[in-house]
CSV table of C-alpha atoms in Angstrom, one decimal:
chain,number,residue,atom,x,y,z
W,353,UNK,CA,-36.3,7.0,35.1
W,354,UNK,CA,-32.8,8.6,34.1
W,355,UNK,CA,-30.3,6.2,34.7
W,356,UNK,CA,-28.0,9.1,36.4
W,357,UNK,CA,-29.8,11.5,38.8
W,358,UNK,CA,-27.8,15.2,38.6
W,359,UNK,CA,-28.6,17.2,41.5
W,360,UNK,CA,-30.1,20.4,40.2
W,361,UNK,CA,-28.7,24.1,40.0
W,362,UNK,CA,-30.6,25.3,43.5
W,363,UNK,CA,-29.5,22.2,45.6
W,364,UNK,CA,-26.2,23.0,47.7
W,365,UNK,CA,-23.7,21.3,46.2
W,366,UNK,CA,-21.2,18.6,48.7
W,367,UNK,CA,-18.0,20.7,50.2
W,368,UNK,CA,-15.3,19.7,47.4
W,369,UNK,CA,-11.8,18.7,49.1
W,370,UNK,CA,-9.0,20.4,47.2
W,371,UNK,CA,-6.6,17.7,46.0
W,372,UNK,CA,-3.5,17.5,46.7
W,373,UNK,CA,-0.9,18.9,44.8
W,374,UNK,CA,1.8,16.0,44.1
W,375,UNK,CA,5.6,17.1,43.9
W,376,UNK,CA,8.4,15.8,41.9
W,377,UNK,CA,11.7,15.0,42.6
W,378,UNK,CA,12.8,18.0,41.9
W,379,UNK,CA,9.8,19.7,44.5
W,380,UNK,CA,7.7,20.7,41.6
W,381,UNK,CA,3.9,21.7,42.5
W,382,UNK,CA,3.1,19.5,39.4
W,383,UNK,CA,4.4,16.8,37.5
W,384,UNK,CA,5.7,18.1,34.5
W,385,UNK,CA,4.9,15.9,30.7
W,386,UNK,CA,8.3,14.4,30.9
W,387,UNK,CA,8.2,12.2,33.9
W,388,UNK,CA,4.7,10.6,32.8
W,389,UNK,CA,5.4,7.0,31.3
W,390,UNK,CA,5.3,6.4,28.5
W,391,UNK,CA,1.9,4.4,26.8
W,392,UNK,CA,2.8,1.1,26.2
W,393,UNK,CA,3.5,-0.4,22.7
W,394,UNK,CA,0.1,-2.7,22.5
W,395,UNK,CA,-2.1,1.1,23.1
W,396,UNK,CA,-1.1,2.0,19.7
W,397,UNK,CA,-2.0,-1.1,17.7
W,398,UNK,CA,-6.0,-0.6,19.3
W,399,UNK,CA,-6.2,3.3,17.5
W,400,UNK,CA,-3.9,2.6,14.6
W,401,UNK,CA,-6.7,2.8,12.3
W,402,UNK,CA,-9.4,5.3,11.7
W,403,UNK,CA,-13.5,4.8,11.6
W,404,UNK,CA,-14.5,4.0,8.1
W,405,UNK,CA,-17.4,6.4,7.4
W,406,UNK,CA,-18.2,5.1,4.3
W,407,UNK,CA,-17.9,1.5,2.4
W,408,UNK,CA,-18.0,3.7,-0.9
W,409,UNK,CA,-14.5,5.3,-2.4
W,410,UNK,CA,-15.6,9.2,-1.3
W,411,UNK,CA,-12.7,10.9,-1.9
W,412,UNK,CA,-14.0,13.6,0.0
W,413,UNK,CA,-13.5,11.9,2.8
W,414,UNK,CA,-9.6,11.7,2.9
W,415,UNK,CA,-8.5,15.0,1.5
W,416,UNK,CA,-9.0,13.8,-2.5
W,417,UNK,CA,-7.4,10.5,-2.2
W,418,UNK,CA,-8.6,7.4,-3.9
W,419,UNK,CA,-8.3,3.6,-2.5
W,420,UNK,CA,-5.9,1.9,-3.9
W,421,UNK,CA,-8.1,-1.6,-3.8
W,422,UNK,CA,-12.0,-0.1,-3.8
W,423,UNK,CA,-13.8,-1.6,-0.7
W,424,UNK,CA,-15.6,-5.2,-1.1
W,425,UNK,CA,-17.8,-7.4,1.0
W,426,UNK,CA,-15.5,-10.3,2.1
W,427,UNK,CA,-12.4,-8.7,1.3
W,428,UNK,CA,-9.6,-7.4,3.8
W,429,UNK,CA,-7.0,-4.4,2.7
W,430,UNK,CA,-4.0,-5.7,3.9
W,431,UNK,CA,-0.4,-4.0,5.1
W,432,UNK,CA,3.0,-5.2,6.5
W,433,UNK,CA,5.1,-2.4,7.9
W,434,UNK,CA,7.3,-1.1,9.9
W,435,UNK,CA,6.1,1.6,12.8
W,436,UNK,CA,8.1,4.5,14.3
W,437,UNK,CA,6.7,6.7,16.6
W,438,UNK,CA,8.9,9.9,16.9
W,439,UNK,CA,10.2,11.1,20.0
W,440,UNK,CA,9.0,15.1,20.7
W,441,UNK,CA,12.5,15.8,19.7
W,442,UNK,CA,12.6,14.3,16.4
W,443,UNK,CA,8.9,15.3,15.6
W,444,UNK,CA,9.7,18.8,16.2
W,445,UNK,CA,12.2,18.8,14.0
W,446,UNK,CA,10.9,17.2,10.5
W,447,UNK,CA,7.7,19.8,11.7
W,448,UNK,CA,10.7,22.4,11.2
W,449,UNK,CA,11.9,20.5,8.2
W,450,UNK,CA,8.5,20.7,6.5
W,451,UNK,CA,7.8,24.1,7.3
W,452,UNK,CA,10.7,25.7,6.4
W,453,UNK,CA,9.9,23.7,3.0
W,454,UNK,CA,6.4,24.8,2.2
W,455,UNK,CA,6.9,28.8,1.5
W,456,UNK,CA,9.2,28.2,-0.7
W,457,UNK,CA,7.8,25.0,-2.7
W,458,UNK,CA,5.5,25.8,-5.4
W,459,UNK,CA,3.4,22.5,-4.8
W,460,UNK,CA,1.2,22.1,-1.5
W,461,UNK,CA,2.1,19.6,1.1
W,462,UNK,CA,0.1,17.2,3.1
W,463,UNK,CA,2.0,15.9,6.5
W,464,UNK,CA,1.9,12.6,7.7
W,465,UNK,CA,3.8,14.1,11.2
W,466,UNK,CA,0.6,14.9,12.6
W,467,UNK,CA,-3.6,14.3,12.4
W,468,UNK,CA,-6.5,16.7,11.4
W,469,UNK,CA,-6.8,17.1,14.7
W,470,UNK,CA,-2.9,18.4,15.3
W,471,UNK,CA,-2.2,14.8,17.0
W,472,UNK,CA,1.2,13.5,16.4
W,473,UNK,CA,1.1,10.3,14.0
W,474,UNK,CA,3.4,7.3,14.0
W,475,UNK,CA,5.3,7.1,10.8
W,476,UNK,CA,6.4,3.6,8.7
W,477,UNK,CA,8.7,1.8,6.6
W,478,UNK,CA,6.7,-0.1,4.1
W,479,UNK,CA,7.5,-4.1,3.6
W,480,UNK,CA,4.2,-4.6,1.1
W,481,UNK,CA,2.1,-3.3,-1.1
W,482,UNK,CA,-1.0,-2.8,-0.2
W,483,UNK,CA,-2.6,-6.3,-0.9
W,484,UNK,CA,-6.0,-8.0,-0.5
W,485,UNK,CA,-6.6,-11.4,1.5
W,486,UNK,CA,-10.0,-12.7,1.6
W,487,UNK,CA,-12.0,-13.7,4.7
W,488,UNK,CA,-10.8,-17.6,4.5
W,489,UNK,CA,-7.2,-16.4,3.9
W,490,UNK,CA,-6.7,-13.9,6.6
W,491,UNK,CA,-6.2,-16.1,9.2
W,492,UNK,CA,-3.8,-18.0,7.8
W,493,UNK,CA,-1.9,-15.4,6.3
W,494,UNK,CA,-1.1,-14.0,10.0
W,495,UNK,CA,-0.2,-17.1,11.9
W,496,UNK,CA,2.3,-18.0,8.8
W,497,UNK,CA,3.5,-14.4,9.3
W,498,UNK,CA,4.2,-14.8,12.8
W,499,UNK,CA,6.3,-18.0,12.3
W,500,UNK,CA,8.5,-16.8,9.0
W,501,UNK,CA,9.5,-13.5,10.8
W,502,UNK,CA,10.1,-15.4,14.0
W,503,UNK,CA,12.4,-17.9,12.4
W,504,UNK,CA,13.5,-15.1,10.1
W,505,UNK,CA,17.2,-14.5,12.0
W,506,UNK,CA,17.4,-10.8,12.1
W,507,UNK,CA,17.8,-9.6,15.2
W,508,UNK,CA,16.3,-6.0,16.7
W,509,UNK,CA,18.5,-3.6,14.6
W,510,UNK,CA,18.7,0.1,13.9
W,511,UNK,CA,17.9,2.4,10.9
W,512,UNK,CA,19.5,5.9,10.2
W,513,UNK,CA,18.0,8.2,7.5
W,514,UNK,CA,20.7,8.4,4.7
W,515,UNK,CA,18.7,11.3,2.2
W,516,UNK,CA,15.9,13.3,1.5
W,517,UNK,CA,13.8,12.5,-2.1
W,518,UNK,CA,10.4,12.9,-3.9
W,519,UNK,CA,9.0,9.8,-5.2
W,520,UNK,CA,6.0,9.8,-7.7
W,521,UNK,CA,3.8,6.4,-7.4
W,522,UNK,CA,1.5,6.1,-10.5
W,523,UNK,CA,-1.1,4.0,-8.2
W,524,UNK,CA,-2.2,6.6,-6.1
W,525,UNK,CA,-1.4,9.7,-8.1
W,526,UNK,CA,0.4,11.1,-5.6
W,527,UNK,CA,4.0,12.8,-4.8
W,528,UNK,CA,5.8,11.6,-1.3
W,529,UNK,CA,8.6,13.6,0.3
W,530,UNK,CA,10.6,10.5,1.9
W,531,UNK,CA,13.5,9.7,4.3
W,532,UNK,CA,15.7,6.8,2.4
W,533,UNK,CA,16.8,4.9,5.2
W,534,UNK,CA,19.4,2.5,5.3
W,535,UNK,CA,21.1,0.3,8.4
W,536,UNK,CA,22.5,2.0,11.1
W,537,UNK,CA,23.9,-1.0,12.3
W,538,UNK,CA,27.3,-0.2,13.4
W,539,UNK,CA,29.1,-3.8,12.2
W,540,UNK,CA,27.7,-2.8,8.7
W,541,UNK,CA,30.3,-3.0,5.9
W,542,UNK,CA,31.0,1.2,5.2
W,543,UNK,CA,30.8,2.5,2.0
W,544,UNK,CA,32.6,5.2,0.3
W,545,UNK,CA,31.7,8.8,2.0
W,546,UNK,CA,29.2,11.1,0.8
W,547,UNK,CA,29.4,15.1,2.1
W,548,UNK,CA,26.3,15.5,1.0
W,549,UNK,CA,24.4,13.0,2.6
W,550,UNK,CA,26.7,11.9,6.0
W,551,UNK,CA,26.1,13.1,9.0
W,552,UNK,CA,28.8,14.8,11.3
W,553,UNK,CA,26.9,14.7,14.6
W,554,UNK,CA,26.1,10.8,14.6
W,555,UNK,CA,23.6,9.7,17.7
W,556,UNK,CA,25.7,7.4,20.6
W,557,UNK,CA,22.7,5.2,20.4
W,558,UNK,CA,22.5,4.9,16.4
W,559,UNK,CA,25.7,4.8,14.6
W,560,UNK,CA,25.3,5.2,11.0
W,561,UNK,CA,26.0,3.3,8.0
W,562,UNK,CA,27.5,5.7,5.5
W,563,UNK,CA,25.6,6.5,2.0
W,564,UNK,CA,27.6,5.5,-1.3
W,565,UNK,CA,25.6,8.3,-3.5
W,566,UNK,CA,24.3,11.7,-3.1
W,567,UNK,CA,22.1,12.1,-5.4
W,568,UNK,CA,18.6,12.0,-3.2
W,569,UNK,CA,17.0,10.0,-5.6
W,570,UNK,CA,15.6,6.3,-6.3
W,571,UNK,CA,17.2,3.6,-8.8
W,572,UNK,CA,20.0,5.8,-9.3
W,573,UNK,CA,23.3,3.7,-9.4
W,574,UNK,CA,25.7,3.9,-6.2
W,575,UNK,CA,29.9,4.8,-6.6
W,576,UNK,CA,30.0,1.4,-4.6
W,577,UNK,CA,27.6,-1.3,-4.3
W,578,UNK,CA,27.2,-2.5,-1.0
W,579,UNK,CA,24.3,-3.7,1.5
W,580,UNK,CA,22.2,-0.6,2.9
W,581,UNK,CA,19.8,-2.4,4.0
W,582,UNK,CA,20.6,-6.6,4.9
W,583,UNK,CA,18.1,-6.6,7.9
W,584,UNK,CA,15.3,-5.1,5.8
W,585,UNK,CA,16.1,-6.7,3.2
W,586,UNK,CA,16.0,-10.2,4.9
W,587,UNK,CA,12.9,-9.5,6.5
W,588,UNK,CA,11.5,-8.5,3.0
W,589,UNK,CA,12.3,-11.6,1.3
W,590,UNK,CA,9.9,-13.7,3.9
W,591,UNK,CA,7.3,-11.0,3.3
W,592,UNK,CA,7.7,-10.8,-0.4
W,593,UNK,CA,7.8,-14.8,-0.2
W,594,UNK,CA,4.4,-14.8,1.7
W,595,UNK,CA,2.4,-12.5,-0.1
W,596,UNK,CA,3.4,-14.3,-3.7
W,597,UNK,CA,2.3,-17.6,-2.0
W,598,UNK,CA,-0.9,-16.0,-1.6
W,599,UNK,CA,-1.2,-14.6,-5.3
W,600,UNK,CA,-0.3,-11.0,-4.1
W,601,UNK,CA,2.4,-8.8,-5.7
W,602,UNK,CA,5.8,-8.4,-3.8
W,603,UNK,CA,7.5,-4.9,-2.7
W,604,UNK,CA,10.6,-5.0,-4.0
W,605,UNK,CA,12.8,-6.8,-6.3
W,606,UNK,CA,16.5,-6.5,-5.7
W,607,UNK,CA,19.5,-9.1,-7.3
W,608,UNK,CA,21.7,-10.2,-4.9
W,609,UNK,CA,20.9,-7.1,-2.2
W,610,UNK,CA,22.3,-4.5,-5.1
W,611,UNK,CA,20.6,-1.2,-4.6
W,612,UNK,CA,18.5,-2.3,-1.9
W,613,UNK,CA,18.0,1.8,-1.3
W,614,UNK,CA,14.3,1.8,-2.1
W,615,UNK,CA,13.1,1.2,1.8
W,616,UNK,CA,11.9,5.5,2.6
W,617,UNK,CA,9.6,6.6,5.5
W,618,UNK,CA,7.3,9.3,4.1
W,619,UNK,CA,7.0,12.5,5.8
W,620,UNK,CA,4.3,14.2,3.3
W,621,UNK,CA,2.7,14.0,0.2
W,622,UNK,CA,1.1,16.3,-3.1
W,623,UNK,CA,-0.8,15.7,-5.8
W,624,UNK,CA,1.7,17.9,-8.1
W,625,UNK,CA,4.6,16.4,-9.5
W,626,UNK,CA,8.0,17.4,-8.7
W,627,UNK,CA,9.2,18.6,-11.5
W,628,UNK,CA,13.3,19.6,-11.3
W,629,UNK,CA,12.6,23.2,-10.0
W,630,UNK,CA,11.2,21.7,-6.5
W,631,UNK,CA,13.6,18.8,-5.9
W,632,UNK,CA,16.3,21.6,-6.3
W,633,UNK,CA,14.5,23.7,-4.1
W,634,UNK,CA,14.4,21.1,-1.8
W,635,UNK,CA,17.8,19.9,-1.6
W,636,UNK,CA,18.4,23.7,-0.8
W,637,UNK,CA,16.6,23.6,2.4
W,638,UNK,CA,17.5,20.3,3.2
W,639,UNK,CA,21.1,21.4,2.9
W,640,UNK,CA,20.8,25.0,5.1
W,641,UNK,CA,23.3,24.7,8.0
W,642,UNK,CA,22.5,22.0,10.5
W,643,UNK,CA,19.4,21.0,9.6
W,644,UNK,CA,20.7,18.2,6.8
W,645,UNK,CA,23.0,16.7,10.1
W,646,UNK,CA,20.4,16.8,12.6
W,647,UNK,CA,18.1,14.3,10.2
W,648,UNK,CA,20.7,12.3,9.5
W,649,UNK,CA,21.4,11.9,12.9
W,650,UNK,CA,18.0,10.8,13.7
W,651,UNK,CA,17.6,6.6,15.0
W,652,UNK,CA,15.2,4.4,13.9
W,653,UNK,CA,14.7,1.8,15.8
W,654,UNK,CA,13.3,-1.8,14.8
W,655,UNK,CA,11.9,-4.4,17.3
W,656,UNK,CA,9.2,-6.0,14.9
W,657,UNK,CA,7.0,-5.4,12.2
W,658,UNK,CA,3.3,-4.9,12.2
W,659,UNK,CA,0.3,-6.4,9.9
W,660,UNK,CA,-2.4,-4.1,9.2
W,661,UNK,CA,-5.6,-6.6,7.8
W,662,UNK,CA,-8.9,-4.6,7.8
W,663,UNK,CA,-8.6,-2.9,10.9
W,664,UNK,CA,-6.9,-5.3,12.7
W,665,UNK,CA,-2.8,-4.2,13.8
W,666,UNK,CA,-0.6,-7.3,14.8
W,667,UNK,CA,2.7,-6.2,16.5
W,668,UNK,CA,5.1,-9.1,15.3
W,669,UNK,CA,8.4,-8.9,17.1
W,670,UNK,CA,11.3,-9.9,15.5
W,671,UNK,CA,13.7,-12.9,17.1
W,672,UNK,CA,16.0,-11.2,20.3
W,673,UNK,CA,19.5,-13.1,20.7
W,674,UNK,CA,21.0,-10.8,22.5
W,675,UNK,CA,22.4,-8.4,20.5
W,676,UNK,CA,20.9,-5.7,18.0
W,677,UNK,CA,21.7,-6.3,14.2
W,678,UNK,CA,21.7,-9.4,11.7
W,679,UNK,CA,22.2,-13.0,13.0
W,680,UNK,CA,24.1,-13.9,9.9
């Protein structure tokens, strides 16, 4: 016996009610995508990770990448990172950013703005490598996690996008097209201006920390040192701390806080190298009228960082004292 009986094609079918047609404040007829609320945080961390199809690298699979750490029985893939979810605003615009890019690139690019399926995607600032725990560690590793950044003094804080660079990663074979982003905390010690990558039109709700150097690369020395990044960089130390203690590489190595302008958000990726011809290219986009300001102007904001093991997401919030910024 089916376990749901449909009524067939010849049966007269029940008199449907029309609904009713709700109105808005503003007497609408229908509620318009805006005044929906928004889904809450915990929603994202159940779909942040996709079906695994296969326990074999396939490359095929994931537009011709390669894993980083090849799947085994008993061992867990493991990420710490910071999420962003765009707002419609901001999303639209790096889509603009990217597509006024690609005709006049000569390499391909991949976006991470959105899904196969033309879904948007959360973005993320990256506070590990991608390192492998085994099934007696994983446990472990989370709930020390969970105390270190809870005890770890930084407070909610803001980030701000300070450039626009290509960075080539031998481990994947790949090309990224990142945001460097730096504090936007606005108690931040300033640093000596940079036309080239400070914004005009900064955000009331994100107020930027200026960039010492324009040169839209990575490693390159600044005109004057100075701390881009002392809530990342904080935070980092207990990860990097952690993930040693567990036999795992760090992220990032800076002396003293120098230079700590490594910490990007990619927006898309190539297989091609960017040789000079398309970072110039680029940088010529990048810098048409408006569009450099508006990205610049874009907030980031930080309430926590999440743990990606297998396909488990842990939302981690960082310590709230009142205020948004460092505790130090």
């Amino acid at each position: 016996m089916a376990l749901v009986d449909y009524s067939s094609s010849d049966e007269e079918a029940p008199p449907q009610v029309p609904a009713k047609r709700q109105k808005t404040s503003h007497g609408d007829a229908s509620p318009s995508a805006s005044t929906l609320p928004p889904l809450p945080a915990a929603f994202h961390n159940l779909y942040a990770s996709t079906v695994r199809v296969s326990t074999s690298d396939d490359p095929t699979l994931h537009q011709g990448r390669k894993r980083v750490n090849p799947h085994k029985a008993g061992s867990w893939p493991s990420h710490l990172y910071i999420e962003w979810h765009p707002t419609t605003t901001q999303h639209a615009l790096l889509s603009k950013l990217l597509a006024a890019l690609q005709p006049v690139l000569s390499v391909p690019l991949e976006s991470f703005l959105t899904s196969d399926l033309g879904a948007p995607q959360p973005l993320h600032v990256s506070l590990s490598r991608p390192v492998v725990l085994s099934t007696a560690q994983k446990d472990g590793f989370l709930a020390q996690l969970v105390g270190r950044v809870g005890s770890c003094g930084v407070n909610p804080f803001d980030l701000a996008p300070r450039g626009l660079a290509w960075h080539r990663t031998s481990e994947s074979g790949r090309s990224f097209l990142v945001l460097r982003v730096g504090s936007a905390n606005a108690n931040a010690s300033p640093a000596s201006k940079s036309t080239s990558e400070t914004s005009t039109t900064p955000t009331p709700t994100c107020t930027r920390l200026e960039d010492g150097d324009g040169d839209g690369d990575f490693g390159a020395a600044t005109k004057q040192r100075q701390r881009h990044n002392p809530e990342l960089s904080k935070v980092l130390r207990h990860c990097n701390t952690l993930v040693e203690e567990y036999e795992q590489p760090p992220l990032y190595a800076f002396k003293d806080d120098d230079g700590d302008d490594a910490f990007h958000i990619s927006i898309a990726w190539s297989f091609a190298e960017p040789t000079p011809e398309v970072r110039e290219r680029t940088e010529d986009v990048f810098s048409r009228a408006g569009m450099r300001d508006e990205v610049l102007s874009i907030c980031v904001p930080v309430d926590g960082i999440k743990a990606k093991i297998g396909n488990v997401v842990t939302h981690i919030p960082l310590p709230v004292r009142g205020k948004r910024g460092n505790d130090e």
